[in-house]
Every structure is written in C-alpha cells, then in structure tokens.
Amino acid sequence: MDIVKGVLDRSRLAAAKGITAVENEYPEATGIMQALYPHTGRAYILGITGPPGAGKSTLTDKLAKEYRKRGKTVGIIAVDPTSPYSGGAILGDRIRMMDIAMDEGVFIRSMATRGSLGGLSQKTADAVKVLDAFGCDIIIIETVGVGQSEVDIVKTADTTMVVLVPGLGDDIQAIKAGILEIGDLFTINKADREGVEKLHIEIEMMLELSGNKTGWKPPINRTIASESEGVLSVMDSIEAHAKYLKESDELKTRRAESIKTELLAMIAERIRRHINKTVAETRDFENTILRLQQREIDPYSIADDILDKIIKQ
Ligand SMILES: Nc1nc2c(ncn2[C@@H]2O[C@H](COP(=O)(O)OP(=O)(O)OP(=O)(O)O)[C@@H](O)[C@H]2O)c(=O)[nH]1
Ligand SMILES: [Mg+2]
C-alpha cells in the first residue's frame, strides 16, 4: 500500500504502518517521512511525564476524552520504558487504561525503547509527525520521567506536564531535576492520598528556586485521575499555556529550537553511521587499536587524523 497517500487520506492502517516503518527503521521510512514532512506542524503536542505509576496514562485517557468532547481528534504515543523501574507490566497497563481505544477519533500507539535509547527520541518525533500528517489535532506523548532520553522526548512537545504523586517523601529530589525544569504545568495526581499539601509546597519552592525568567508561571493542579477529578482544571491550564505560547511568540521560538535540535541530531547520527562504516569496521582500525594498546601512538592525534581524513573525502 502507499503509506504516504494512506496517511494523508486518514487511513488508520497506513498511519500504523508508517509508525512501524519508523520504529523498525525499514528502508522506506526515510522516504515516507520526507513526503509527510510538508504536511506536519499543525497538531498541538502535549508531553506528559513523571515517575512510574503516577497516573500518567489514566490522566492521558481522561484528557483525551475531554478533547474528544470538544471535537478534537487525539493521537497518543506512549513510550514504553524498558527501565528497571517499571519492568514489563507496563504494556498491559497501557492497553487497559485506554477505554477510549475504540474511538475512531483517537489513535493510540506504544513505542518500545528496546535498548535503542539514542534513536528513540528521533523515532518518537517521527511517530508524532506521522500522526500530525494523519490529522490528529492533539498529540499526547507519555513518557516515564526517569532518564535523559525521556527529557529529550518531551522536549519536542509544545506544552509539557509533569505529573507527581504525594507520598514520594523527599523523593522529589530523586526525580531527575531535568524533568522538573521542563514542566510548564504540574499536576499532583492521587490527591486522594496524604501529603498533597507538602508536595504542593515542595513544587512551589522548587519553582521559586529555579528562578522563572519567562512570563509564564507553571500552575500546580491537583487531580484524582481515576475519578476524573480535577481534569477540567488541567485542561484549562493546558489551554492557558497554549494561549500564552501563541501570544508571546514563544511557540515559534520553541518549535524552531526543537527543529534545530532534531536536525543537529540527525546530522550527528548520519556522521556516526558513516564513521562506523568507513572507520570502525575496518581492518585498519583494528590495527590502530592494537597500536594504541601498546602505547605506540596516542588517541588524541589519531582522532584528529581520522577526522581530517573524513573531511577531506
Ligand atoms: N488512588 C488513586 N489511584 C490512581 C489515581 N490515578 C491513577 N491511579 C491508579 O494508579 C495506577 C497507575 O496508573 P497509570 O495511569 O497506569 O500510571 P502511569 O503513570 O501511566 O504508569 P506507568 O506508565 O507505568 O509509569 C493505576 O492502578 C491507576 O488506576 C488517583 O488519582 N488516585
Ligand atoms: Mg502509563
């Protein structure tokens, strides 16, 4: 089938195949993305991150429902962590949470990390583009906030929401600082538990310490996602942030930044592959390693030499 034409004609099957091509690095993937690129940039992208089990999926589900009520189509990309924190129980959870999965206006996709952490943010970004071209108005990316790659992934979002839960104790420190810094909004989920006030204060203090330089002050909402409580306030905050980004022109700046990061990463990835093929996988290179081991030469000069050679080619 013609995947590009299918995606643009809003075929779900084509969209699914497009993402599979990207995920598995099929040879046709680049061609598909090249053809789809001009049709992207329309969707609003929402990143949701936070510790394992915080209720991100539950919240995503409720938000998606609310967007559907408002006539928007929704794409959901859940990045499956294969991290030691969450083990393998995740996929079942993800599918179970989504009672919106049957809705024609919702497209849900799980992406596995499969140890290919470096390439994952690119693959996620491409999956987002497929859903954008497919016609999703809102695209939600859910990731567990445990590592740098998750930070990289949600960085591509227009609005990023960090979901926290009370009872982590002092563990707010344990959540990667980088994750907290990217929050445009904070949601304290499981507000039915003890420790909400404490967490609220901790987040406020953290925000104060980080010294906000923009005109946006991240709101802190409280939800009981499993009961749909507080979801509308979260929606209001998302809309308010979207409005702020548009009016302050920051949306343009952010998207430019994100395109720049993506392009540079693509170039770096291509160079890395080129080096692997033309340098790392050669006899000559093995020899060089041997000589390095015997301290006949030094790696600093060799690195420069190799780079010179590559540039001259
Ligand atoms: N008590 C309580 N439980 C909740 C609430 N929201 C979600 N849960 C439950 O918490 C569990 C985890 O919810 P998920 O939505 O799967 O959490 P998640 O953050 O997506 O989890 P991972 O993707 O595994 O990191 C589920 O059993 C939910 O039913 C809440 O507000 N209060
Ligand atoms: Mg989840």
Short mmCIF file of C-alpha atoms and ligand atoms in Angstrom, two decimals:
data_model
loop_
_atom_site.label_atom_id
_atom_site.label_comp_id
_atom_site.label_asym_id
_atom_site.label_seq_id
_atom_site.Cartn_x
_atom_site.Cartn_y
_atom_site.Cartn_z
CA MET A 1 0.00 0.00 0.00
CA ASP A 2 1.01 3.59 -0.47
CA ILE A 3 1.58 4.59 3.13
CA VAL A 4 2.01 8.29 2.43
CA LYS A 5 -1.20 8.58 0.47
CA GLY A 6 -2.96 6.47 3.07
CA VAL A 7 -1.82 8.64 5.97
CA LEU A 8 -2.94 11.79 4.18
CA ASP A 9 -6.29 10.12 3.43
CA ARG A 10 -6.61 9.40 7.15
CA SER A 11 -6.26 5.67 6.93
CA ARG A 12 -5.54 4.28 10.39
CA LEU A 13 -3.86 1.26 8.91
CA ALA A 14 -1.50 3.47 6.92
CA ALA A 15 -0.68 5.54 10.00
CA ALA A 16 0.06 2.38 11.96
CA LYS A 17 2.26 1.08 9.17
CA GLY A 18 4.06 4.39 8.88
CA ILE A 19 4.95 4.34 12.56
CA THR A 20 6.03 0.71 12.35
CA ALA A 21 8.32 1.60 9.45
CA VAL A 22 9.88 4.36 11.50
CA GLU A 23 10.15 2.26 14.63
CA ASN A 24 11.85 -0.65 12.90
CA GLU A 25 13.96 1.53 10.62
CA TYR A 26 12.57 -0.04 7.46
CA PRO A 27 14.34 1.20 4.33
CA GLU A 28 11.22 3.06 3.16
CA ALA A 29 10.93 5.02 6.41
CA THR A 30 13.01 8.00 5.30
CA GLY A 31 11.05 8.34 2.07
CA ILE A 32 7.78 8.27 3.99
CA MET A 33 8.96 10.95 6.40
CA GLN A 34 10.27 13.12 3.55
CA ALA A 35 6.89 13.01 1.85
CA LEU A 36 4.92 13.60 5.05
CA TYR A 37 7.05 16.47 6.38
CA PRO A 38 5.28 19.25 4.43
CA HIS A 39 2.01 18.07 5.95
CA THR A 40 3.16 18.41 9.54
CA GLY A 41 3.28 21.26 12.02
CA ARG A 42 -0.46 21.51 12.50
CA ALA A 43 -1.00 19.43 15.63
CA TYR A 44 -0.59 20.67 19.17
CA ILE A 45 1.82 18.47 21.07
CA LEU A 46 1.43 17.75 24.74
CA GLY A 47 4.12 15.92 26.68
CA ILE A 48 3.21 14.11 29.88
CA THR A 49 5.94 12.81 32.09
CA GLY A 50 6.53 11.82 35.69
CA PRO A 51 7.53 8.88 37.85
CA PRO A 52 6.35 5.34 37.11
CA GLY A 53 2.81 4.69 38.19
CA ALA A 54 1.96 8.34 38.84
CA GLY A 55 -1.22 8.05 36.82
CA LYS A 56 0.04 9.50 33.57
CA SER A 57 -1.92 7.05 31.44
CA THR A 58 -5.08 7.50 33.47
CA LEU A 59 -4.78 11.24 33.09
CA THR A 60 -3.99 10.92 29.39
CA ASP A 61 -7.12 8.85 28.96
CA LYS A 62 -9.31 11.43 30.69
CA LEU A 63 -7.76 14.34 28.83
CA ALA A 64 -8.23 12.54 25.53
CA LYS A 65 -11.90 12.02 26.37
CA GLU A 66 -12.30 15.68 27.14
CA TYR A 67 -10.63 16.66 23.86
CA ARG A 68 -13.00 14.32 22.03
CA LYS A 69 -15.95 16.05 23.69
CA ARG A 70 -14.59 19.28 22.29
CA GLY A 71 -14.46 17.86 18.80
CA LYS A 72 -10.71 17.32 18.57
CA THR A 73 -9.00 14.22 17.30
CA VAL A 74 -6.28 12.83 19.51
CA GLY A 75 -3.10 10.85 18.94
CA ILE A 76 -1.41 9.18 21.89
CA ILE A 77 2.13 7.89 21.88
CA ALA A 78 3.10 6.02 24.99
CA VAL A 79 6.82 5.46 25.16
CA ASP A 80 7.33 2.14 26.84
CA PRO A 81 10.19 2.21 29.20
CA THR A 82 12.17 -0.94 29.48
CA SER A 83 13.76 0.57 32.54
CA PRO A 84 14.41 -1.41 35.68
CA TYR A 85 11.89 0.80 37.47
CA SER A 86 8.87 -0.37 35.65
CA GLY A 87 9.66 -3.87 34.47
CA GLY A 88 7.40 -5.42 31.95
CA ALA A 89 3.96 -4.88 33.44
CA ILE A 90 3.59 -1.67 31.58
CA LEU A 91 2.19 -2.65 28.24
CA GLY A 92 -0.81 -4.40 29.78
CA ASP A 93 -1.48 -1.32 31.83
CA ARG A 94 -1.27 0.93 28.86
CA ILE A 95 -3.78 -1.00 26.87
CA ARG A 96 -6.08 -1.47 29.81
CA MET A 97 -6.14 2.20 30.67
CA MET A 98 -7.37 3.18 27.29
CA ASP A 99 -11.10 2.71 27.22
CA ILE A 100 -11.00 5.35 24.52
CA ALA A 101 -9.13 2.91 22.32
CA MET A 102 -12.27 2.06 20.40
CA ASP A 103 -12.94 5.67 19.46
CA GLU A 104 -12.28 6.38 15.78
CA GLY A 105 -11.08 9.86 16.69
CA VAL A 106 -8.31 8.51 18.88
CA PHE A 107 -5.13 6.84 17.73
CA ILE A 108 -3.03 5.09 20.35
CA ARG A 109 0.41 3.77 19.84
CA SER A 110 3.03 2.32 22.11
CA MET A 111 6.69 2.70 21.26
CA ALA A 112 9.21 0.43 22.85
CA THR A 113 12.62 1.61 23.89
CA ARG A 114 14.18 -1.77 23.22
CA GLY A 115 17.52 -0.51 24.36
CA SER A 116 17.84 1.75 21.33
CA LEU A 117 17.72 4.75 23.61
CA GLY A 118 19.68 7.07 21.40
CA GLY A 119 17.38 6.68 18.43
CA LEU A 120 14.23 6.71 20.45
CA SER A 121 13.64 10.43 20.56
CA GLN A 122 14.02 10.58 16.79
CA LYS A 123 11.59 7.72 16.34
CA THR A 124 9.10 9.29 18.70
CA ALA A 125 9.42 12.61 16.91
CA ASP A 126 8.77 10.83 13.61
CA ALA A 127 5.77 8.98 15.01
CA VAL A 128 4.41 12.33 16.14
CA LYS A 129 4.85 13.65 12.62
CA VAL A 130 3.01 10.67 11.14
CA LEU A 131 0.05 11.36 13.46
CA ASP A 132 0.26 15.06 12.70
CA ALA A 133 0.05 14.42 8.95
CA PHE A 134 -2.67 11.85 9.63
CA GLY A 135 -4.74 14.71 11.02
CA CYS A 136 -4.64 14.42 14.79
CA ASP A 137 -5.39 17.82 16.34
CA ILE A 138 -3.76 16.99 19.65
CA ILE A 139 -0.88 14.59 20.13
CA ILE A 140 -0.05 13.40 23.62
CA ILE A 141 3.34 11.83 24.31
CA GLU A 142 3.53 9.89 27.56
CA THR A 143 6.95 9.00 28.93
CA VAL A 144 8.21 7.89 32.30
CA GLY A 145 10.46 10.60 33.62
CA VAL A 146 13.49 8.60 34.56
CA GLY A 147 16.25 9.50 32.19
CA GLN A 148 17.78 11.92 29.76
CA SER A 149 16.16 10.34 26.74
CA GLU A 150 12.74 10.92 28.27
CA VAL A 151 13.65 14.53 28.79
CA ASP A 152 14.72 14.73 25.16
CA ILE A 153 11.46 13.21 24.04
CA VAL A 154 9.18 15.54 25.91
CA LYS A 155 11.31 18.49 24.88
CA THR A 156 9.71 18.22 21.45
CA ALA A 157 6.30 18.96 22.99
CA ASP A 158 4.68 22.38 22.90
CA THR A 159 3.39 22.01 26.42
CA THR A 160 4.94 19.67 28.96
CA MET A 161 3.11 18.49 32.02
CA VAL A 162 4.89 16.85 34.92
CA VAL A 163 2.72 14.51 36.97
CA LEU A 164 3.75 13.88 40.56
CA VAL A 165 2.15 11.99 43.40
CA PRO A 166 2.19 12.59 47.13
CA GLY A 167 3.96 10.17 49.37
CA LEU A 168 7.20 10.09 47.48
CA GLY A 169 8.59 11.77 50.57
CA ASP A 170 11.76 13.62 49.89
CA ASP A 171 11.96 11.82 46.63
CA ILE A 172 11.07 14.91 44.69
CA GLN A 173 14.85 15.19 44.72
CA ALA A 174 15.10 11.76 43.25
CA ILE A 175 13.10 12.73 40.22
CA LYS A 176 15.61 13.99 37.79
CA ALA A 177 15.99 17.70 38.18
CA GLY A 178 15.95 17.99 34.43
CA ILE A 179 12.41 16.65 34.36
CA LEU A 180 11.14 19.19 36.85
CA GLU A 181 12.73 22.02 34.92
CA ILE A 182 10.85 21.25 31.75
CA GLY A 183 7.42 21.35 33.40
CA ASP A 184 5.11 24.01 32.01
CA LEU A 185 2.46 22.67 34.30
CA PHE A 186 2.49 20.43 37.32
CA THR A 187 -0.22 18.03 38.31
CA ILE A 188 -0.39 16.42 41.69
CA ASN A 189 -2.27 13.25 40.95
CA LYS A 190 -3.59 10.79 43.52
CA ALA A 191 -4.71 13.80 45.51
CA ASP A 192 -6.83 11.36 47.46
CA ARG A 193 -3.65 10.38 49.25
CA GLU A 194 -1.89 12.02 52.13
CA GLY A 195 0.87 14.51 51.59
CA VAL A 196 -0.71 16.72 48.93
CA GLU A 197 -0.01 19.98 50.74
CA LYS A 198 3.56 19.01 51.42
CA LEU A 199 4.19 18.15 47.81
CA HIS A 200 2.47 21.32 46.65
CA ILE A 201 4.80 23.41 48.79
CA GLU A 202 7.82 21.45 47.60
CA ILE A 203 6.94 22.09 43.98
CA GLU A 204 6.38 25.78 44.68
CA MET A 205 9.70 26.05 46.41
CA MET A 206 11.43 24.28 43.62
CA LEU A 207 9.85 26.62 41.08
CA GLU A 208 10.91 29.64 43.08
CA LEU A 209 14.46 28.38 43.36
CA SER A 210 14.71 27.72 39.66
CA GLY A 211 14.00 31.40 39.06
CA ASN A 212 11.42 31.78 36.33
CA LYS A 213 12.58 34.10 33.60
CA THR A 214 9.57 33.91 31.31
CA GLY A 215 6.12 35.38 31.61
CA TRP A 216 4.66 32.00 32.44
CA LYS A 217 4.27 30.72 35.96
CA PRO A 218 3.68 26.96 35.92
CA PRO A 219 0.34 26.24 37.55
CA ILE A 220 0.03 23.36 40.00
CA ASN A 221 -3.19 21.40 39.70
CA ARG A 222 -4.50 18.57 41.81
CA THR A 223 -6.26 15.58 40.36
CA ILE A 224 -7.71 12.23 41.18
CA ALA A 225 -7.39 10.98 37.65
CA SER A 226 -9.04 7.65 38.33
CA GLU A 227 -12.18 9.56 39.38
CA SER A 228 -11.83 12.20 36.64
CA GLU A 229 -11.50 14.78 39.39
CA GLY A 230 -9.64 17.95 38.53
CA VAL A 231 -9.21 17.02 34.90
CA LEU A 232 -11.04 20.11 33.68
CA SER A 233 -8.68 22.38 35.61
CA VAL A 234 -5.76 20.63 33.97
CA MET A 235 -7.39 21.21 30.60
CA ASP A 236 -7.79 24.89 31.44
CA SER A 237 -4.12 25.11 32.34
CA ILE A 238 -3.10 23.42 29.10
CA GLU A 239 -5.24 25.81 27.09
CA ALA A 240 -3.89 28.77 29.04
CA HIS A 241 -0.33 27.69 28.33
CA ALA A 242 -1.09 27.19 24.64
CA LYS A 243 -2.57 30.67 24.53
CA TYR A 244 0.45 32.10 26.31
CA LEU A 245 2.84 30.40 23.88
CA LYS A 246 0.97 31.74 20.87
CA GLU A 247 0.58 35.27 22.14
CA SER A 248 4.13 35.61 23.37
CA ASP A 249 5.52 34.14 20.16
CA GLU A 250 7.26 31.55 22.29
CA LEU A 251 5.54 28.79 20.35
CA LYS A 252 7.54 29.82 17.31
CA THR A 253 10.75 30.02 19.30
CA ARG A 254 10.17 26.62 20.89
CA ARG A 255 9.34 24.94 17.64
CA ALA A 256 12.36 26.50 15.95
CA GLU A 257 14.51 25.24 18.81
CA SER A 258 13.04 21.80 18.53
CA ILE A 259 13.58 21.64 14.76
CA LYS A 260 17.15 22.79 15.27
CA THR A 261 17.83 20.13 17.88
CA GLU A 262 16.29 17.47 15.69
CA LEU A 263 18.25 18.48 12.60
CA LEU A 264 21.54 18.57 14.50
CA ALA A 265 20.77 15.16 15.98
CA MET A 266 20.04 13.80 12.51
CA ILE A 267 23.32 15.11 11.18
CA ALA A 268 25.21 13.67 14.13
CA GLU A 269 23.50 10.32 13.67
CA ARG A 270 24.44 10.25 9.99
CA ILE A 271 28.03 11.11 10.78
CA ARG A 272 28.10 8.41 13.45
CA ARG A 273 26.86 5.83 10.95
CA HIS A 274 29.34 7.00 8.35
CA ILE A 275 32.18 6.67 10.83
CA ASN A 276 31.04 3.24 11.87
CA LYS A 277 31.07 2.08 8.28
CA THR A 278 34.19 3.77 6.99
CA VAL A 279 36.32 3.76 10.12
CA ALA A 280 35.20 1.47 12.92
CA GLU A 281 34.50 -1.56 10.81
CA THR A 282 37.83 -1.65 9.00
CA ARG A 283 40.97 -3.75 9.38
CA ASP A 284 42.99 -0.61 9.63
CA PHE A 285 41.05 0.44 12.67
CA GLU A 286 41.67 -2.82 14.47
CA ASN A 287 45.33 -2.27 13.85
CA THR A 288 45.12 1.23 15.24
CA ILE A 289 43.51 -0.10 18.42
CA LEU A 290 46.34 -2.57 18.82
CA ARG A 291 48.93 0.12 18.43
CA LEU A 292 47.06 2.29 20.92
CA GLN A 293 47.06 -0.54 23.39
CA GLN A 294 50.81 -0.83 23.06
CA ARG A 295 51.09 2.93 23.50
CA GLU A 296 52.84 3.29 20.16
CA ILE A 297 50.50 6.13 19.30
CA ASP A 298 48.05 8.30 21.22
CA PRO A 299 44.28 8.52 20.68
CA TYR A 300 44.22 12.33 20.60
CA SER A 301 46.37 12.61 17.49
CA ILE A 302 44.66 9.64 15.89
CA ALA A 303 41.19 11.12 16.41
CA ASP A 304 42.33 14.33 14.72
CA ASP A 305 43.96 12.41 11.88
CA ILE A 306 40.86 10.36 11.23
CA LEU A 307 38.63 13.42 11.30
CA ASP A 308 40.94 15.19 8.84
CA LYS A 309 40.74 12.22 6.52
CA ILE A 310 36.96 12.09 6.67
CA ILE A 311 36.62 15.80 5.99
CA LYS A 312 38.97 15.60 3.01
CA GLN A 313 36.93 12.79 1.49
N1 LIG B 1 -5.67 6.36 44.31
C1 LIG B 1 -5.51 6.77 43.07
N2 LIG B 1 -5.08 5.89 42.13
C2 LIG B 1 -4.92 6.35 40.87
C3 LIG B 1 -5.17 7.69 40.52
N3 LIG B 1 -4.90 7.85 39.20
C4 LIG B 1 -4.48 6.65 38.75
N4 LIG B 1 -4.49 5.73 39.74
C5 LIG B 1 -4.09 4.33 39.66
O1 LIG B 1 -2.67 4.27 39.66
C6 LIG B 1 -2.23 3.16 38.88
C7 LIG B 1 -1.22 3.60 37.85
O2 LIG B 1 -1.86 4.45 36.92
P1 LIG B 1 -1.32 4.66 35.45
O3 LIG B 1 -2.22 5.66 34.81
O4 LIG B 1 -1.11 3.40 34.75
O5 LIG B 1 0.08 5.32 35.79
P2 LIG B 1 1.27 5.67 34.78
O6 LIG B 1 1.94 6.88 35.33
O7 LIG B 1 0.77 5.75 33.39
O8 LIG B 1 2.20 4.40 34.97
P3 LIG B 1 3.45 3.94 34.06
O9 LIG B 1 3.09 4.20 32.64
O10 LIG B 1 3.57 2.52 34.41
O11 LIG B 1 4.60 4.75 34.54
C8 LIG B 1 -3.48 2.55 38.27
O12 LIG B 1 -3.85 1.45 39.03
C9 LIG B 1 -4.50 3.67 38.38
O13 LIG B 1 -5.81 3.20 38.47
C10 LIG B 1 -5.63 8.58 41.54
O14 LIG B 1 -5.85 9.78 41.33
N5 LIG B 1 -5.77 8.07 42.78
MG MG B 2 1.42 4.76 31.71
#
